[in-house]
Amino acid sequence: MELFNQPGAPRLRFDVDTSACDLDDLAPCGGVDVRVGGDVAWADLVRRAVDSAWPGVERLGGYGGTVGDAVRENAEADGQAVADVVASVTARDLTNGRTRGFAFTECAFGPGTSRFQEWLPDGRYRYDVLEVAFLFQLGDLTTPIRDPELAAVLGVAPGDRVPLAEYAARRDGHRG
């Protein structure tokens, strides 16, 4: 993680590890580990997830800001939350300049909150989110639609799933 201690470190990147999808891999979840720089636009991650058949954030496409912002706020929409797919977060603690990793359980996610919302007396956030590791399942369908209003908008029953490629168009068509 020394890379993050250098000024101008590259934080606008995606690193995708699909090795858990190999036939001879013994990983129990068969998921995709995606590490994303904290400065990547959240919308870019959502678009990449939908295009790559990684369900779990498709309902969060309307959130503006960066990956770091979405994690800090634990953005939520239509029954999905960022925390649903976060495995770990790497952040710099601005009180001491140290960079460290936080496992999911250390992130203190709650509705609309996380440990990364802590403020310093000078008005800055205590933690600068440098990188987030997401663990996505593979699939071309959304996670189950649990919200009855959203299900009605999409024309499906609660608990049904919708193809990822259709989801955004159907949702956005209703908002327009």
PDB file of C-alpha atoms in Angstrom:
ATOM      1  CA  MET A   1       0.000   0.000   0.000  1.00  0.00           C
ATOM      2  CA  GLU A   2       3.032   2.302  -0.194  1.00  0.00           C
ATOM      3  CA  LEU A   3       1.624   3.490  -3.506  1.00  0.00           C
ATOM      4  CA  PHE A   4      -1.023   5.498  -1.647  1.00  0.00           C
ATOM      5  CA  ASN A   5       1.557   7.463   0.339  1.00  0.00           C
ATOM      6  CA  GLN A   6       2.948   9.130  -2.775  1.00  0.00           C
ATOM      7  CA  PRO A   7       1.529  12.489  -3.879  1.00  0.00           C
ATOM      8  CA  GLY A   8      -0.609  12.122  -6.982  1.00  0.00           C
ATOM      9  CA  ALA A   9      -0.965   8.362  -6.490  1.00  0.00           C
ATOM     10  CA  PRO A  10      -3.198   6.775  -9.137  1.00  0.00           C
ATOM     11  CA  ARG A  11      -6.611   6.477  -7.494  1.00  0.00           C
ATOM     12  CA  LEU A  12      -8.681   6.471 -10.677  1.00  0.00           C
ATOM     13  CA  ARG A  13      -8.501   2.794 -11.483  1.00  0.00           C
ATOM     14  CA  PHE A  14     -10.262  -0.550 -11.510  1.00  0.00           C
ATOM     15  CA  ASP A  15      -8.493  -3.813 -10.667  1.00  0.00           C
ATOM     16  CA  VAL A  16     -10.627  -6.869 -11.394  1.00  0.00           C
ATOM     17  CA  ASP A  17      -9.768 -10.371 -10.174  1.00  0.00           C
ATOM     18  CA  THR A  18     -12.002 -13.040 -11.660  1.00  0.00           C
ATOM     19  CA  SER A  19      -9.847 -15.970 -10.540  1.00  0.00           C
ATOM     20  CA  ALA A  20     -12.605 -17.177  -8.213  1.00  0.00           C
ATOM     21  CA  CYS A  21     -14.544 -17.898 -11.392  1.00  0.00           C
ATOM     22  CA  ASP A  22     -12.017 -20.422 -12.701  1.00  0.00           C
ATOM     23  CA  LEU A  23     -13.328 -23.974 -12.872  1.00  0.00           C
ATOM     24  CA  ASP A  24     -10.536 -25.307 -10.653  1.00  0.00           C
ATOM     25  CA  ASP A  25     -10.848 -22.551  -8.028  1.00  0.00           C
ATOM     26  CA  LEU A  26     -12.058 -23.606  -4.607  1.00  0.00           C
ATOM     27  CA  ALA A  27     -13.429 -20.195  -3.607  1.00  0.00           C
ATOM     28  CA  PRO A  28     -16.828 -20.768  -2.018  1.00  0.00           C
ATOM     29  CA  CYS A  29     -18.575 -17.737  -3.470  1.00  0.00           C
ATOM     30  CA  GLY A  30     -17.325 -17.760  -7.043  1.00  0.00           C
ATOM     31  CA  GLY A  31     -17.350 -13.982  -6.888  1.00  0.00           C
ATOM     32  CA  VAL A  32     -15.398 -11.227  -8.528  1.00  0.00           C
ATOM     33  CA  ASP A  33     -13.016  -9.125  -6.415  1.00  0.00           C
ATOM     34  CA  VAL A  34     -13.030  -5.570  -7.778  1.00  0.00           C
ATOM     35  CA  ARG A  35     -10.702  -2.975  -6.271  1.00  0.00           C
ATOM     36  CA  VAL A  36     -11.563   0.575  -7.184  1.00  0.00           C
ATOM     37  CA  GLY A  37      -9.771   3.829  -6.451  1.00  0.00           C
ATOM     38  CA  GLY A  38     -11.614   6.175  -4.117  1.00  0.00           C
ATOM     39  CA  ASP A  39     -11.612   8.954  -6.736  1.00  0.00           C
ATOM     40  CA  VAL A  40     -13.385   6.892  -9.419  1.00  0.00           C
ATOM     41  CA  ALA A  41     -16.816   8.300 -10.247  1.00  0.00           C
ATOM     42  CA  TRP A  42     -19.469   6.149  -8.580  1.00  0.00           C
ATOM     43  CA  ALA A  43     -21.555   6.172 -11.780  1.00  0.00           C
ATOM     44  CA  ASP A  44     -18.584   4.654 -13.657  1.00  0.00           C
ATOM     45  CA  LEU A  45     -18.422   1.764 -11.196  1.00  0.00           C
ATOM     46  CA  VAL A  46     -22.176   1.143 -11.440  1.00  0.00           C
ATOM     47  CA  ARG A  47     -22.018   1.209 -15.242  1.00  0.00           C
ATOM     48  CA  ARG A  48     -19.055  -1.197 -15.230  1.00  0.00           C
ATOM     49  CA  ALA A  49     -20.847  -3.524 -12.796  1.00  0.00           C
ATOM     50  CA  VAL A  50     -23.992  -3.652 -14.944  1.00  0.00           C
ATOM     51  CA  ASP A  51     -21.986  -4.132 -18.177  1.00  0.00           C
ATOM     52  CA  SER A  52     -19.914  -6.891 -16.527  1.00  0.00           C
ATOM     53  CA  ALA A  53     -22.902  -8.747 -14.991  1.00  0.00           C
ATOM     54  CA  TRP A  54     -21.965  -7.978 -11.374  1.00  0.00           C
ATOM     55  CA  PRO A  55     -25.293  -7.453  -9.578  1.00  0.00           C
ATOM     56  CA  GLY A  56     -25.446  -5.597  -6.298  1.00  0.00           C
ATOM     57  CA  VAL A  57     -25.160  -1.881  -7.131  1.00  0.00           C
ATOM     58  CA  GLU A  58     -27.449  -1.500 -10.147  1.00  0.00           C
ATOM     59  CA  ARG A  59     -30.051   0.446  -8.130  1.00  0.00           C
ATOM     60  CA  LEU A  60     -27.452   2.910  -6.887  1.00  0.00           C
ATOM     61  CA  GLY A  61     -26.704   4.506 -10.265  1.00  0.00           C
ATOM     62  CA  GLY A  62     -28.391   7.773  -9.321  1.00  0.00           C
ATOM     63  CA  TYR A  63     -25.869   8.549  -6.587  1.00  0.00           C
ATOM     64  CA  GLY A  64     -23.459  11.321  -7.581  1.00  0.00           C
ATOM     65  CA  GLY A  65     -19.903  11.625  -6.387  1.00  0.00           C
ATOM     66  CA  THR A  66     -16.995   9.243  -6.124  1.00  0.00           C
ATOM     67  CA  VAL A  67     -16.601   5.691  -4.887  1.00  0.00           C
ATOM     68  CA  GLY A  68     -15.145   7.147  -1.690  1.00  0.00           C
ATOM     69  CA  ASP A  69     -18.199   9.387  -1.248  1.00  0.00           C
ATOM     70  CA  ALA A  70     -20.638   6.507  -1.804  1.00  0.00           C
ATOM     71  CA  VAL A  71     -18.815   4.326   0.732  1.00  0.00           C
ATOM     72  CA  ARG A  72     -18.573   7.139   3.272  1.00  0.00           C
ATOM     73  CA  GLU A  73     -22.333   7.742   3.034  1.00  0.00           C
ATOM     74  CA  ASN A  74     -23.218   4.045   2.565  1.00  0.00           C
ATOM     75  CA  ALA A  75     -25.455   5.208  -0.279  1.00  0.00           C
ATOM     76  CA  GLU A  76     -28.809   3.452  -0.400  1.00  0.00           C
ATOM     77  CA  ALA A  77     -31.574   3.235  -2.983  1.00  0.00           C
ATOM     78  CA  ASP A  78     -34.468   0.914  -3.671  1.00  0.00           C
ATOM     79  CA  GLY A  79     -33.397  -1.651  -1.100  1.00  0.00           C
ATOM     80  CA  GLN A  80     -29.695  -1.754  -1.991  1.00  0.00           C
ATOM     81  CA  ALA A  81     -26.803  -0.260  -0.042  1.00  0.00           C
ATOM     82  CA  VAL A  82     -23.130   0.135  -0.879  1.00  0.00           C
ATOM     83  CA  ALA A  83     -22.279  -1.939   2.197  1.00  0.00           C
ATOM     84  CA  ASP A  84     -23.984  -4.950   0.569  1.00  0.00           C
ATOM     85  CA  VAL A  85     -20.948  -5.460  -1.674  1.00  0.00           C
ATOM     86  CA  VAL A  86     -18.011  -3.896   0.226  1.00  0.00           C
ATOM     87  CA  ALA A  87     -15.326  -6.343   1.366  1.00  0.00           C
ATOM     88  CA  SER A  88     -12.800  -3.821   2.711  1.00  0.00           C
ATOM     89  CA  VAL A  89     -11.729  -0.185   2.546  1.00  0.00           C
ATOM     90  CA  THR A  90      -8.232   1.294   2.458  1.00  0.00           C
ATOM     91  CA  ALA A  91      -8.103   4.795   3.905  1.00  0.00           C
ATOM     92  CA  ARG A  92      -5.585   7.339   5.118  1.00  0.00           C
ATOM     93  CA  ASP A  93      -6.183   8.600   8.645  1.00  0.00           C
ATOM     94  CA  LEU A  94      -5.536  12.334   8.402  1.00  0.00           C
ATOM     95  CA  THR A  95      -4.859  12.612  12.141  1.00  0.00           C
ATOM     96  CA  ASN A  96      -1.597  10.682  11.816  1.00  0.00           C
ATOM     97  CA  GLY A  97      -1.026  10.247   8.067  1.00  0.00           C
ATOM     98  CA  ARG A  98      -1.151   6.458   8.293  1.00  0.00           C
ATOM     99  CA  THR A  99      -2.802   4.306   5.664  1.00  0.00           C
ATOM    100  CA  ARG A 100      -4.598   1.195   6.781  1.00  0.00           C
ATOM    101  CA  GLY A 101      -7.133  -1.335   5.633  1.00  0.00           C
ATOM    102  CA  PHE A 102     -10.519  -1.753   7.275  1.00  0.00           C
ATOM    103  CA  ALA A 103     -12.294  -5.092   6.992  1.00  0.00           C
ATOM    104  CA  PHE A 104     -16.019  -4.879   6.359  1.00  0.00           C
ATOM    105  CA  THR A 105     -16.802  -5.370  10.046  1.00  0.00           C
ATOM    106  CA  GLU A 106     -14.581  -2.404  10.983  1.00  0.00           C
ATOM    107  CA  CYS A 107     -16.362  -0.026   8.599  1.00  0.00           C
ATOM    108  CA  ALA A 108     -19.337   0.440  10.981  1.00  0.00           C
ATOM    109  CA  PHE A 109     -21.840   0.640   8.151  1.00  0.00           C
ATOM    110  CA  GLY A 110     -25.361   1.643   9.056  1.00  0.00           C
ATOM    111  CA  PRO A 111     -28.256   3.213   7.180  1.00  0.00           C
ATOM    112  CA  GLY A 112     -26.684   6.224   5.462  1.00  0.00           C
ATOM    113  CA  THR A 113     -23.506   6.102   7.536  1.00  0.00           C
ATOM    114  CA  SER A 114     -20.083   4.558   8.088  1.00  0.00           C
ATOM    115  CA  ARG A 115     -17.016   5.137  10.235  1.00  0.00           C
ATOM    116  CA  PHE A 116     -15.589   7.229   7.382  1.00  0.00           C
ATOM    117  CA  GLN A 117     -17.968  10.120   8.175  1.00  0.00           C
ATOM    118  CA  GLU A 118     -15.977  11.199  11.221  1.00  0.00           C
ATOM    119  CA  TRP A 119     -15.035  14.884  11.039  1.00  0.00           C
ATOM    120  CA  LEU A 120     -11.858  16.618  12.160  1.00  0.00           C
ATOM    121  CA  PRO A 121     -12.032  19.991  13.992  1.00  0.00           C
ATOM    122  CA  ASP A 122     -10.862  21.749  10.792  1.00  0.00           C
ATOM    123  CA  GLY A 123     -13.935  20.517   8.873  1.00  0.00           C
ATOM    124  CA  ARG A 124     -12.271  17.726   6.880  1.00  0.00           C
ATOM    125  CA  TYR A 125     -13.220  14.097   7.066  1.00  0.00           C
ATOM    126  CA  ARG A 126     -10.829  12.123   9.260  1.00  0.00           C
ATOM    127  CA  TYR A 127     -10.471   9.368   6.673  1.00  0.00           C
ATOM    128  CA  ASP A 128      -9.523   9.814   3.050  1.00  0.00           C
ATOM    129  CA  VAL A 129     -10.941   6.754   1.243  1.00  0.00           C
ATOM    130  CA  LEU A 130      -8.186   5.619  -1.118  1.00  0.00           C
ATOM    131  CA  GLU A 131      -9.437   2.265  -2.370  1.00  0.00           C
ATOM    132  CA  VAL A 132     -12.440   0.016  -1.907  1.00  0.00           C
ATOM    133  CA  ALA A 133     -12.524  -3.736  -2.436  1.00  0.00           C
ATOM    134  CA  PHE A 134     -15.918  -4.946  -3.596  1.00  0.00           C
ATOM    135  CA  LEU A 135     -17.008  -8.563  -3.818  1.00  0.00           C
ATOM    136  CA  PHE A 136     -19.608  -9.099  -6.501  1.00  0.00           C
ATOM    137  CA  GLN A 137     -21.464 -12.238  -7.442  1.00  0.00           C
ATOM    138  CA  LEU A 138     -21.753 -13.047 -11.116  1.00  0.00           C
ATOM    139  CA  GLY A 139     -25.095 -12.895 -12.858  1.00  0.00           C
ATOM    140  CA  ASP A 140     -27.093 -11.023 -15.424  1.00  0.00           C
ATOM    141  CA  LEU A 141     -30.102 -10.456 -13.151  1.00  0.00           C
ATOM    142  CA  THR A 142     -30.594  -7.859 -10.440  1.00  0.00           C
ATOM    143  CA  THR A 143     -30.742  -8.867  -6.837  1.00  0.00           C
ATOM    144  CA  PRO A 144     -34.352  -9.613  -5.809  1.00  0.00           C
ATOM    145  CA  ILE A 145     -36.608  -6.555  -5.975  1.00  0.00           C
ATOM    146  CA  ARG A 146     -37.927  -6.298  -2.410  1.00  0.00           C
ATOM    147  CA  ASP A 147     -39.461  -2.819  -2.474  1.00  0.00           C
ATOM    148  CA  PRO A 148     -43.154  -3.144  -3.499  1.00  0.00           C
ATOM    149  CA  GLU A 149     -43.236   0.315  -5.119  1.00  0.00           C
ATOM    150  CA  LEU A 150     -40.142  -0.402  -7.198  1.00  0.00           C
ATOM    151  CA  ALA A 151     -41.539  -3.794  -8.187  1.00  0.00           C
ATOM    152  CA  ALA A 152     -44.740  -2.075  -9.380  1.00  0.00           C
ATOM    153  CA  VAL A 153     -42.731   0.490 -11.368  1.00  0.00           C
ATOM    154  CA  LEU A 154     -40.805  -2.330 -13.020  1.00  0.00           C
ATOM    155  CA  GLY A 155     -43.931  -4.393 -13.623  1.00  0.00           C
ATOM    156  CA  VAL A 156     -42.745  -7.373 -11.587  1.00  0.00           C
ATOM    157  CA  ALA A 157     -43.766  -9.027  -8.339  1.00  0.00           C
ATOM    158  CA  PRO A 158     -41.772  -8.334  -5.144  1.00  0.00           C
ATOM    159  CA  GLY A 159     -38.938 -10.852  -4.959  1.00  0.00           C
ATOM    160  CA  ASP A 160     -38.578 -11.096  -8.757  1.00  0.00           C
ATOM    161  CA  ARG A 161     -35.358 -10.246 -10.523  1.00  0.00           C
ATOM    162  CA  VAL A 162     -34.897  -8.196 -13.683  1.00  0.00           C
ATOM    163  CA  PRO A 163     -32.113  -8.459 -16.286  1.00  0.00           C
ATOM    164  CA  LEU A 164     -29.375  -5.959 -15.373  1.00  0.00           C
ATOM    165  CA  ALA A 165     -29.282  -4.590 -18.914  1.00  0.00           C
ATOM    166  CA  GLU A 166     -32.995  -3.709 -18.742  1.00  0.00           C
ATOM    167  CA  TYR A 167     -33.100  -2.418 -15.198  1.00  0.00           C
ATOM    168  CA  ALA A 168     -31.665   1.075 -15.650  1.00  0.00           C
ATOM    169  CA  ALA A 169     -33.680   1.768 -18.808  1.00  0.00           C
ATOM    170  CA  ARG A 170     -36.948   0.703 -17.166  1.00  0.00           C
ATOM    171  CA  ARG A 171     -36.237   2.668 -13.990  1.00  0.00           C
ATOM    172  CA  ASP A 172     -35.054   5.772 -15.820  1.00  0.00           C
ATOM    173  CA  GLY A 173     -38.011   5.607 -18.209  1.00  0.00           C
ATOM    174  CA  HIS A 174     -40.343   5.823 -15.226  1.00  0.00           C
ATOM    175  CA  ARG A 175     -38.487   8.786 -13.698  1.00  0.00           C
ATOM    176  CA  GLY A 176     -38.528  10.710 -17.010  1.00  0.00           C
TER     177      GLY A 176
END
